[in-house]
XYZ file of C-alpha atoms in Angstrom:
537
model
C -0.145 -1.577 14.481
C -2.845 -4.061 16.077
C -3.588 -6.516 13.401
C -0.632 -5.750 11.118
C 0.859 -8.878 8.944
C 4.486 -9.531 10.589
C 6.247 -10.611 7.852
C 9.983 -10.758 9.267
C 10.397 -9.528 12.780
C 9.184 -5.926 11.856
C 7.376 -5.456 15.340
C 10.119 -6.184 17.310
C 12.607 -4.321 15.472
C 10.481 -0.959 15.211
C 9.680 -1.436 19.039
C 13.351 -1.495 19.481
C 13.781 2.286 18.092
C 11.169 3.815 20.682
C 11.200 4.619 24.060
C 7.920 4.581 24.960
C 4.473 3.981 23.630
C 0.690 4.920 23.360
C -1.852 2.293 23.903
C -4.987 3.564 22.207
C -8.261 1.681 23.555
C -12.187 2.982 22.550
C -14.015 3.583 25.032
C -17.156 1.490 23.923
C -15.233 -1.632 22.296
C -12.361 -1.874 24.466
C -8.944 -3.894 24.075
C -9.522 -6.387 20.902
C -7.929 -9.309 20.886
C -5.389 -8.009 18.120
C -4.194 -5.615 20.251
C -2.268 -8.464 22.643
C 0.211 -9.035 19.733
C 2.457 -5.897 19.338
C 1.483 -4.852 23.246
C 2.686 -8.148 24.590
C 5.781 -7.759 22.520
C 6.078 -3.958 24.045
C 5.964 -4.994 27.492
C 8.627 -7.456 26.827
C 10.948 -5.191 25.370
C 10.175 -3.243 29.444
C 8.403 -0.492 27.655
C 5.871 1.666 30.322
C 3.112 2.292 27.980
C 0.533 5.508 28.566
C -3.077 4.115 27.953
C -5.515 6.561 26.188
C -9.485 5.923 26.155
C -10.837 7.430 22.923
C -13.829 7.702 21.734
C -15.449 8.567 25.323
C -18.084 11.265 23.105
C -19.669 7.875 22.083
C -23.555 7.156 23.434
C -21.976 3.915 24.349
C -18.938 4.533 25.989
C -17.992 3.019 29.476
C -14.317 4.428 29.995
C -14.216 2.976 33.698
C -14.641 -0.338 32.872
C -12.929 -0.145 29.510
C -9.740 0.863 32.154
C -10.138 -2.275 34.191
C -10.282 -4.654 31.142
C -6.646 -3.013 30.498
C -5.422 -3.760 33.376
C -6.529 -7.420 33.087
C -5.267 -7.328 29.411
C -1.738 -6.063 31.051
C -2.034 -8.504 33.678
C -2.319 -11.717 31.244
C 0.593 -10.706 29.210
C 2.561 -10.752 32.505
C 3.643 -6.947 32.938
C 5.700 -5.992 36.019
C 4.423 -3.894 38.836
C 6.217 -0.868 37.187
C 4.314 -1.264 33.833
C 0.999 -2.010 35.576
C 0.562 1.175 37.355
C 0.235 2.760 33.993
C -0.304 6.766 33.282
C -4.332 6.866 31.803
C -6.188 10.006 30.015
C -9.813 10.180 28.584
C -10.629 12.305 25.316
C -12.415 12.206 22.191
C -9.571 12.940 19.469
C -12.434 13.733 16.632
C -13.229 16.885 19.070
C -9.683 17.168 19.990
C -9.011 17.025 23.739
C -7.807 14.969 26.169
C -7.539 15.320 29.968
C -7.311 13.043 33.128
C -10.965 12.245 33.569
C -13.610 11.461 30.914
C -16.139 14.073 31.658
C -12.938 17.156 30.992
C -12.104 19.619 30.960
C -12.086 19.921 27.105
C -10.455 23.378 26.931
C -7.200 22.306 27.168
C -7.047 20.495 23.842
C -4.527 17.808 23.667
C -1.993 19.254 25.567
C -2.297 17.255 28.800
C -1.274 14.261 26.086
C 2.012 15.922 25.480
C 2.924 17.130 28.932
C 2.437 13.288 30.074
C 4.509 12.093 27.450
C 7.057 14.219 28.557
C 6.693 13.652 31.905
C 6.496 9.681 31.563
C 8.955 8.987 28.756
C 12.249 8.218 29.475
C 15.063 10.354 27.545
C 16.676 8.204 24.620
C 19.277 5.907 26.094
C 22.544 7.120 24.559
C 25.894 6.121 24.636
C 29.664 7.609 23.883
C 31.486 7.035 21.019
C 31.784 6.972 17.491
C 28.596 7.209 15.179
C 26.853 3.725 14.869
C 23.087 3.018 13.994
C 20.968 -0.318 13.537
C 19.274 -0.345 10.327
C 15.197 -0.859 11.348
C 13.063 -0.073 8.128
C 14.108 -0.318 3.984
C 12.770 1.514 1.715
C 13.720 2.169 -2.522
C 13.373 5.967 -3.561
C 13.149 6.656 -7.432
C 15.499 9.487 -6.874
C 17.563 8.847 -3.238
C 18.246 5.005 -4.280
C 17.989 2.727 -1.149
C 17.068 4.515 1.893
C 17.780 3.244 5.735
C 16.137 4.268 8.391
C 17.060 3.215 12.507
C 18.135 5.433 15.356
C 21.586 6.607 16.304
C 22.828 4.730 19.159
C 26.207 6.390 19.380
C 27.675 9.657 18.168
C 26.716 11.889 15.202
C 26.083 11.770 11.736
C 25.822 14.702 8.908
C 25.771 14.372 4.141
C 29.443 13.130 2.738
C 30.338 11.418 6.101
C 32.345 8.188 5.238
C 30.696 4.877 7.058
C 30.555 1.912 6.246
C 27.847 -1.523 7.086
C 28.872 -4.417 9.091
C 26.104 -7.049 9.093
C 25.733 -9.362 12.365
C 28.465 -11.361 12.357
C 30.417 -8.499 11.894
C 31.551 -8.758 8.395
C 32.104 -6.060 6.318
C 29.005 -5.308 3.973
C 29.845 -2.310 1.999
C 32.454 1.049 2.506
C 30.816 4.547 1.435
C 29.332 7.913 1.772
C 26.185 9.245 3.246
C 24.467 11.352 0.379
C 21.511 12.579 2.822
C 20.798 12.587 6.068
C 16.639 12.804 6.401
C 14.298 12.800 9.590
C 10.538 13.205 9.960
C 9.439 16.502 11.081
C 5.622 15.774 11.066
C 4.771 13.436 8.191
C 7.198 15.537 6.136
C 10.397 14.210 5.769
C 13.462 17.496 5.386
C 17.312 17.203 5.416
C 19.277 17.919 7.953
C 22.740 18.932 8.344
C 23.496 16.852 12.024
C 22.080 14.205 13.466
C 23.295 13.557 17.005
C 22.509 10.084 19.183
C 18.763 9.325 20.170
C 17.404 10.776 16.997
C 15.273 8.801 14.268
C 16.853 9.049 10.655
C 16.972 7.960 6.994
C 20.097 7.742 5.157
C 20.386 7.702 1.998
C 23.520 6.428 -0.416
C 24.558 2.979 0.829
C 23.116 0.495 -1.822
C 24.099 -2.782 -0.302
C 23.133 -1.871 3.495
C 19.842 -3.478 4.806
C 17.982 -4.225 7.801
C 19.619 -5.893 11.103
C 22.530 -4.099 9.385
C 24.906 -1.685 11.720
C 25.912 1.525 10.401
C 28.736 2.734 11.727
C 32.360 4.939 10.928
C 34.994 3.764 9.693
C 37.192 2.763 13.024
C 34.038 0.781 14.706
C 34.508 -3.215 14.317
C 31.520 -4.088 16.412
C 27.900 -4.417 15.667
C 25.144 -3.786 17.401
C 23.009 -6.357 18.391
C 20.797 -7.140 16.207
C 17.067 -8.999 15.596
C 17.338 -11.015 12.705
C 15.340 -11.280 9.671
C 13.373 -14.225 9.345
C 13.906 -16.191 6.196
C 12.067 -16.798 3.298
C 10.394 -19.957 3.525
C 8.063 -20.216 0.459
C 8.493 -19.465 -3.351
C 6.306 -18.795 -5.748
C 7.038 -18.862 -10.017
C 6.155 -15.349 -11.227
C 5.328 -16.061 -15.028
C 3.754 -13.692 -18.288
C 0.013 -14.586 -18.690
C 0.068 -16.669 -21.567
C -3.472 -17.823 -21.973
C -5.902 -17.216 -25.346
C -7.518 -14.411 -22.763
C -4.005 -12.473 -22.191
C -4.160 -8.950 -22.584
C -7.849 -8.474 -22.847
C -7.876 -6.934 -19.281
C -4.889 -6.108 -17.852
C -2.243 -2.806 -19.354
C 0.743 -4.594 -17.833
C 1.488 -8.044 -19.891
C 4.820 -8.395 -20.887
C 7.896 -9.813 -19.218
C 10.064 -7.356 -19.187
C 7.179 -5.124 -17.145
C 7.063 -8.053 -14.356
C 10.878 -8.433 -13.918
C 11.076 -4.333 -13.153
C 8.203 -4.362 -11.281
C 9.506 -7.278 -9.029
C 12.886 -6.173 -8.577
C 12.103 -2.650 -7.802
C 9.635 -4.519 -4.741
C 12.428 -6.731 -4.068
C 14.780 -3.274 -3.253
C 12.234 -2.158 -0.892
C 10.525 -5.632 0.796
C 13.668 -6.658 3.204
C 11.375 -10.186 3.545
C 11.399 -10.799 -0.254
C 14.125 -12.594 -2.193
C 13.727 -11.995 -5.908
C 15.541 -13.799 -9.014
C 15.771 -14.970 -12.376
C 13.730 -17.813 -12.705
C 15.191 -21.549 -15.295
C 11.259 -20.637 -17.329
C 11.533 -18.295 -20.341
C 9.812 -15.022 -19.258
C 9.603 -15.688 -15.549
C 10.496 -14.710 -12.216
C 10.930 -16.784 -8.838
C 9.804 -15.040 -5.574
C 10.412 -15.941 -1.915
C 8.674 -14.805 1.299
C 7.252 -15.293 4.507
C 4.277 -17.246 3.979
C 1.265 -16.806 1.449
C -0.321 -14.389 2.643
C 2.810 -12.034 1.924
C 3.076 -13.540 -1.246
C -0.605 -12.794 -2.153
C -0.714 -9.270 -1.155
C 2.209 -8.768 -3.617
C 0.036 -10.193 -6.011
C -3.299 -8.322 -5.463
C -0.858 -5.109 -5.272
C 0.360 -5.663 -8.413
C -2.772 -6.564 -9.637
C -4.860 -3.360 -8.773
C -1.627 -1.757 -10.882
C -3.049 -3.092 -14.002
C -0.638 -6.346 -13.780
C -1.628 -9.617 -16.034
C 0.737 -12.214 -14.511
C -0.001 -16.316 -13.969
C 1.600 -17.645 -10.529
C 2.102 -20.959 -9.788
C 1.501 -23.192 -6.256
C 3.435 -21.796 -3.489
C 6.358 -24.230 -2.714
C 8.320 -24.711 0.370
C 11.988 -23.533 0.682
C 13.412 -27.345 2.271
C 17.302 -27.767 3.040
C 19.642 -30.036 3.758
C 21.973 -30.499 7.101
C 25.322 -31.987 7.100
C 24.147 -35.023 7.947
C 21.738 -35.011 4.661
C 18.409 -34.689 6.930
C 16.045 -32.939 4.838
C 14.657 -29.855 6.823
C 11.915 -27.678 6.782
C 10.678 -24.677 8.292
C 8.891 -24.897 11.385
C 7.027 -21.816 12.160
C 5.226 -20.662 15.682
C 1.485 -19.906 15.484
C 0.061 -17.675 18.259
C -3.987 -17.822 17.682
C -6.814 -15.887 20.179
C -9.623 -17.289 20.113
C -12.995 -17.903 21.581
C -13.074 -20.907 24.448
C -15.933 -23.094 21.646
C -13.900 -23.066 19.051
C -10.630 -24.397 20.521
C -11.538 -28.220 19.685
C -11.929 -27.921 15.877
C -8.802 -25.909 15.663
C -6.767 -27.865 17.662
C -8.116 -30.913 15.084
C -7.648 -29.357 12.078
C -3.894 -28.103 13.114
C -3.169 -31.471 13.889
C -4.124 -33.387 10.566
C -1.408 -30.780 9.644
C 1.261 -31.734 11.387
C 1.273 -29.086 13.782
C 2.324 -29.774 17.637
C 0.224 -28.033 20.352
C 3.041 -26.411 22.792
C 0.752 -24.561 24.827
C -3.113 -23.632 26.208
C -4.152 -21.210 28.444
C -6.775 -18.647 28.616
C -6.342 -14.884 28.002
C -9.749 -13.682 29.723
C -13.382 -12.632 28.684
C -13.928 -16.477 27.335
C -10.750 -16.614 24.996
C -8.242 -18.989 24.814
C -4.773 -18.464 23.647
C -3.058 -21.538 21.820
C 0.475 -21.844 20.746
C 1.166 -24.411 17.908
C 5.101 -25.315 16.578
C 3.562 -26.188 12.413
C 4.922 -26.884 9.457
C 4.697 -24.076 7.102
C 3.067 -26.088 4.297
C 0.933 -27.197 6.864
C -0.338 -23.691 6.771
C -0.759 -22.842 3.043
C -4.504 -22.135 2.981
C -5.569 -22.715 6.390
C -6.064 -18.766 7.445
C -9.317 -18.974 5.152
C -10.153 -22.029 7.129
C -9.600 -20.349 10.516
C -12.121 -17.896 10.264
C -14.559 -20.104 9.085
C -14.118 -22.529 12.222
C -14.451 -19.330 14.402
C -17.072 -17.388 12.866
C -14.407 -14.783 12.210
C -13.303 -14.466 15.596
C -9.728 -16.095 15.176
C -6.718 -14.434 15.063
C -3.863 -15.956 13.729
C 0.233 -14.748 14.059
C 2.795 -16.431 12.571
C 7.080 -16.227 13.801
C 9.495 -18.492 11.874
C 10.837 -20.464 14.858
C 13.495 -22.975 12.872
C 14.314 -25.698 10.275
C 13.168 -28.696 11.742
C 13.233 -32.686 10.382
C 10.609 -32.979 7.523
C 7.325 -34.379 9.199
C 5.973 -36.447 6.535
C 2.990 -35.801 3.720
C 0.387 -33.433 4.719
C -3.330 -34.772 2.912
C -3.737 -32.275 0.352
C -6.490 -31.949 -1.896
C -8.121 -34.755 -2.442
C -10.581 -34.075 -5.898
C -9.813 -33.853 -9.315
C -10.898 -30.995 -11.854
C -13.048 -30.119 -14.164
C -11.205 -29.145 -17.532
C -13.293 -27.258 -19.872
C -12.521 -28.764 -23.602
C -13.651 -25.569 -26.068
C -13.611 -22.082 -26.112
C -16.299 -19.576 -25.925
C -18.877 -18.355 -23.294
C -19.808 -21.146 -20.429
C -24.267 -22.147 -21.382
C -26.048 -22.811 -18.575
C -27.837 -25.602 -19.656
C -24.403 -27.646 -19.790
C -23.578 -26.446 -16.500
C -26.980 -27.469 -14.813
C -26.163 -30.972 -17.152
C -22.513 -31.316 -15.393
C -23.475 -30.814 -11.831
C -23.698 -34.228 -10.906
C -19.504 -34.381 -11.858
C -19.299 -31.511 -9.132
C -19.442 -27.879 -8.100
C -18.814 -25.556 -10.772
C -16.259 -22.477 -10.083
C -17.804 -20.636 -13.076
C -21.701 -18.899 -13.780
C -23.191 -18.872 -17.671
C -21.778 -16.524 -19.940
C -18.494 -16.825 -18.246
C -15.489 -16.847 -21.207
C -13.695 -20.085 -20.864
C -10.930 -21.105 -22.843
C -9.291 -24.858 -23.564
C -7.336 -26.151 -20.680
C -9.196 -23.512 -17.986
C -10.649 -25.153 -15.105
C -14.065 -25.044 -14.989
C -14.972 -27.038 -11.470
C -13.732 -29.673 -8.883
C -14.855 -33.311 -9.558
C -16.243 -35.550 -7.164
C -13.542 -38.339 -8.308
C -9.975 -38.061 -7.557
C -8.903 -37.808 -11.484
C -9.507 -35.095 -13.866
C -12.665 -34.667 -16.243
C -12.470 -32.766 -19.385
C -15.775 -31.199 -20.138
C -17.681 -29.369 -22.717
C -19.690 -26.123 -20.841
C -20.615 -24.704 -24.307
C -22.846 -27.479 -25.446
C -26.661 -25.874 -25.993
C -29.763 -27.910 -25.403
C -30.509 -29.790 -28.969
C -33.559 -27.775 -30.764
C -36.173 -29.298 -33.074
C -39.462 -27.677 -33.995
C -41.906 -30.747 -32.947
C -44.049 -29.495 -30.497
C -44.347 -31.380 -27.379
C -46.595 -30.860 -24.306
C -44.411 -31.005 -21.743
C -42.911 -27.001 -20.977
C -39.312 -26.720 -20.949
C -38.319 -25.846 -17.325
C -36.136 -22.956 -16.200
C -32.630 -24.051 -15.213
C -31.686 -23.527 -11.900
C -27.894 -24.133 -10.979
C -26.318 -24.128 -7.705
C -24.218 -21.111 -6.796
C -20.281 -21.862 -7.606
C -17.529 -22.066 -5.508
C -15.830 -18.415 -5.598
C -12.335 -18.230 -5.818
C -10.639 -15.662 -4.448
C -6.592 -15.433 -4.414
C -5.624 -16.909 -1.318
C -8.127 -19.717 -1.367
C -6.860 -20.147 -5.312
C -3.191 -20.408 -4.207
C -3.754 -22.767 -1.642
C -6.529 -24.956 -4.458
C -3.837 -25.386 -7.376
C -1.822 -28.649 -7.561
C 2.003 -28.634 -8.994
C 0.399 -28.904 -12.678
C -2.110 -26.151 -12.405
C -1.535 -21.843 -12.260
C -3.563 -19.411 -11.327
C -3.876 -16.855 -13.831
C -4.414 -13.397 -12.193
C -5.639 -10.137 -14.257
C -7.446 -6.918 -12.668
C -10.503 -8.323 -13.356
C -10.762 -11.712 -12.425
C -9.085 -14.637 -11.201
C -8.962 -18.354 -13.473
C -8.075 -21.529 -12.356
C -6.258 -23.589 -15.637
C -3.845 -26.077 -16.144
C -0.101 -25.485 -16.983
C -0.205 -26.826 -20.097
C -3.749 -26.306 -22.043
C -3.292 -28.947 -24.748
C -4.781 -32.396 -23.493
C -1.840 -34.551 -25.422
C 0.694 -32.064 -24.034
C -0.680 -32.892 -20.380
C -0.478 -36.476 -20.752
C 2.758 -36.096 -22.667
C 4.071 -34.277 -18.947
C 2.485 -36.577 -16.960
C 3.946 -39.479 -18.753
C 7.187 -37.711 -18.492
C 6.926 -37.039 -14.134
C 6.133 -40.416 -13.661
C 9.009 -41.808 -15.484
C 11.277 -39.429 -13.819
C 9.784 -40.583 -10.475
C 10.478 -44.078 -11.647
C 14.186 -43.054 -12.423
């Protein structure tokens, strides 16, 4: 779908079980500029896509011209001749018709729809021999165990049918049975007792097959070709919430709870790699990027999940040579014409190289950046700022490259709050000139939480629960109402991409803190003693 996070190839792969395709435009907005990500990949893969105007009920709907933009649309993303003399049909699907012109007729509901794709859709390409299919999606069932799902290239399938997995290399992944053999009949899935080539199924009852995997019988040694998954290329520590406020908001807190609850993702995610992390009661993760990576966490969060996650790291390797690598990952972003100059800036203070620049109509500009992925940590917040909201960024993993150097990170220390207890906002309004607070009064703070940035490039260790002094000598002057400036709001993804190597983020269902790894003040300089020591070494 238009403006869904790719996190491993999933578009292409998916596109690779159709045979045809829908491209659903409203009639008063007409193609976004999300939509040129999974359609560009469509026409690629020499799909002939059927474009349907919805929405033409709207007061301000202009189908004709909606039509035309298409065809532009098409045009930039290079289709062939074939693919631009596309099928069209006009209809409002909340009244339910469609038909070939937008003012009807309406009586025919949306049958002209199905008679077109018939008409227009090429039959499944099939071929002879035994039974082989390309595993496309993953999913874990509570009941079914790991289920598969692709399409049957070759031959037929039915329950208790010995097969085994080859992955792409054609090594053998795993020898068994198929326990069911499931399709989609509407959005209900139902058993079946054959599956024959060209049809869409789920099997259930090899454990070990994944995606990119072939599924085959016994006597095939070749696998289909296959897109592979893209690699994880960051890693995050998964730990227990062990701060004074743990448990006070969350119904998930212990270890135990986060290990099942990551390893059950980890059976289902085909772009996650979970394991046992060295740190008592914790978990290491690795995925495609942060963003991944934070959904996980606001998922698990919304589940009633207290967990503290640390700063996402960078998977880097090694060659034969003993280069150190890292991943290098392609960045496709749409944008408007203005805003090209401060992107372009900002992607090259991180080490990204500009590959290509060329514009994709209506006043947008398409740019295509090779970056460094820790080059990116943070900077889809920053994107949208730059472009009012108009940017959009997609990522590809495009290889391991040479390391490119230090990236300027952030450059301010913190504000560490000293004592316990509910944040006054008298000693807030008193620390503002050390910098902007992250907190508002009445906020519960706790030793070793962070509190706000500070303008120097240390850290500060503050008191925020120290009252204005009392007496009861009158004076003439009036005491004046405090008024602070608004704090910096930290939401996840800004917070992962904020925290240094010596700071977590602690994450309940209610809010998200900033604090330090270790709260005690002696035990941080005791670690920081100890890092620089082992830098010396």
């Amino acid at each position: 779908t238009p403006g869904h996070a790719d996190f491993g190839g999933e578009v292409e792969r998916i596109l690779g079980m159709v045979d045809g395709a829908l491209v659903l435009v409203d009639a008063a907005e007409g193609p976004l500029p999300q939509t040129k990500f999974v359609v560009s990949k469509a026409l690629k893969m020499g799909l002939k896509p059927i474009v349907v105007i919805n929405k033409v009920d709207r007061a301000d709907a202009r189908p004709e011209e909606v039509v035309n933009e298409v065809f532009d649309l098409f045009a930039a993303l290079d289709a062939s001749n074939q693919q631009l003399d596309f099928p069209i049909l006009f209809g409002s699907a909340k009244e339910g018709w469609m038909a070939a012109s937008p003012e009807g007729p309406k009586d025919a509901g949306m049958q002209p729809l199905f008679a077109l794709v018939l008409e227009h859709v090429a039959p499944p390409k099939v071929e002879e021999g035994p039974f082989r299919l390309l595993g496309t999606i993953l999913e874990a069932n509570p009941y079914l165990g790991r289920i598969v799902t692709g399409r049957i290239t070759s031959g037929s399938i039915a329950p208790n049918q010995a097969v085994k997995a080859l992955d792409h290399d054609g090594n053998l992944v795993e020898q068994g049975r198929v326990s069911k053999v499931l399709a989609f009949r509407g959005l209900e899935r139902v058993g079946l007792e054959e599956a024959t080539a060209g049809d869409i199924v789920s099997l259930a009852g090899l454990p070990d097959a994944t995606v990119a995997h072939t599924i085959c019988a016994p006597e095939v040694m070749e696998p289909l070709p296959a897109q592979p998954i893209d690699p994880p290329t960051l890693s995050m520590t998964f730990r227990v919430n062990d701060s004074p406020l743990a448990g006070t908001e969350g119904t998930k807190v212990t270890g135990r709870m986060i290990r099942d609850r990551l390893l059950r993702e980890g059976e289902g995610n085909v772009a996650l790699r979970v394991t046992e992390s060295d740190e008592r009661d914790s978990m290491e993760v690795a995925g495609r990027g942060e963003l991944q990576l934070g959904i996980l966490i606001e998922t698990m969060r919304r589940e009633g999940f207290e967990l503290s996650v640390s700063r996402p790291r960078v998977l880097l390797r090694r060659d034969s040579s003993g280069v150190l690598l890292e991943p290098i990952e392609e960045v496709v972003i749409d944008l408007d014409e203005e805003h090209a100059g401060i992107v372009v800036q900002k992607l090259s203070e991180r080490k990204a190289e500009l590959v290509e620049m060329r514009p994709s109509g209506g006043g947008r500009q398409r740019l295509v950046f090779y970056a460094p992925t820790r080059g990116l940590i943070g900077y889809q917040g920053e994107l949208l700022t730059d472009t009012r909201g108009t940017g959009i960024m997609n990522r590809l993993f495009h290889e391991y490259a040479p390391h490119k150097g230090p990236i300027q990170g952030r450059r301010n220390g913190v504000l560490i709050s000293t004592e316990a207890g509910d944040a006054v906002a008298y000693a807030l309004w008193n620390l503002e000139d050390r910098g902007p607070m992250m907190i508002d009064p009445g906020t519960r703070v706790y030793r070793g939480m962070i509190v706000g940035e500070h303008t120097r490039d240390n850290d500060l260790e503050v008191n925020v629960l120290k009252g204005k002094k009392l007496t009861n000598i009158r004076t003439t002057s009036k005491d004046e109402a405090v008024r602070l400036t608004p704090p910096l709001r930290m939401v996840l993804e800004r917070a992962l991409a904020y925290i240094q190597d010596d700071e977590l983020v602690e994450v309940t269902p209610k809010s998200i803190r900033l604090r330090k790894r270790h709260l005690d003040s002696n035990e941080r300089k005791r670690a920081e003693r100890q890092r620089l020591a082992e830098d010396v070494a």
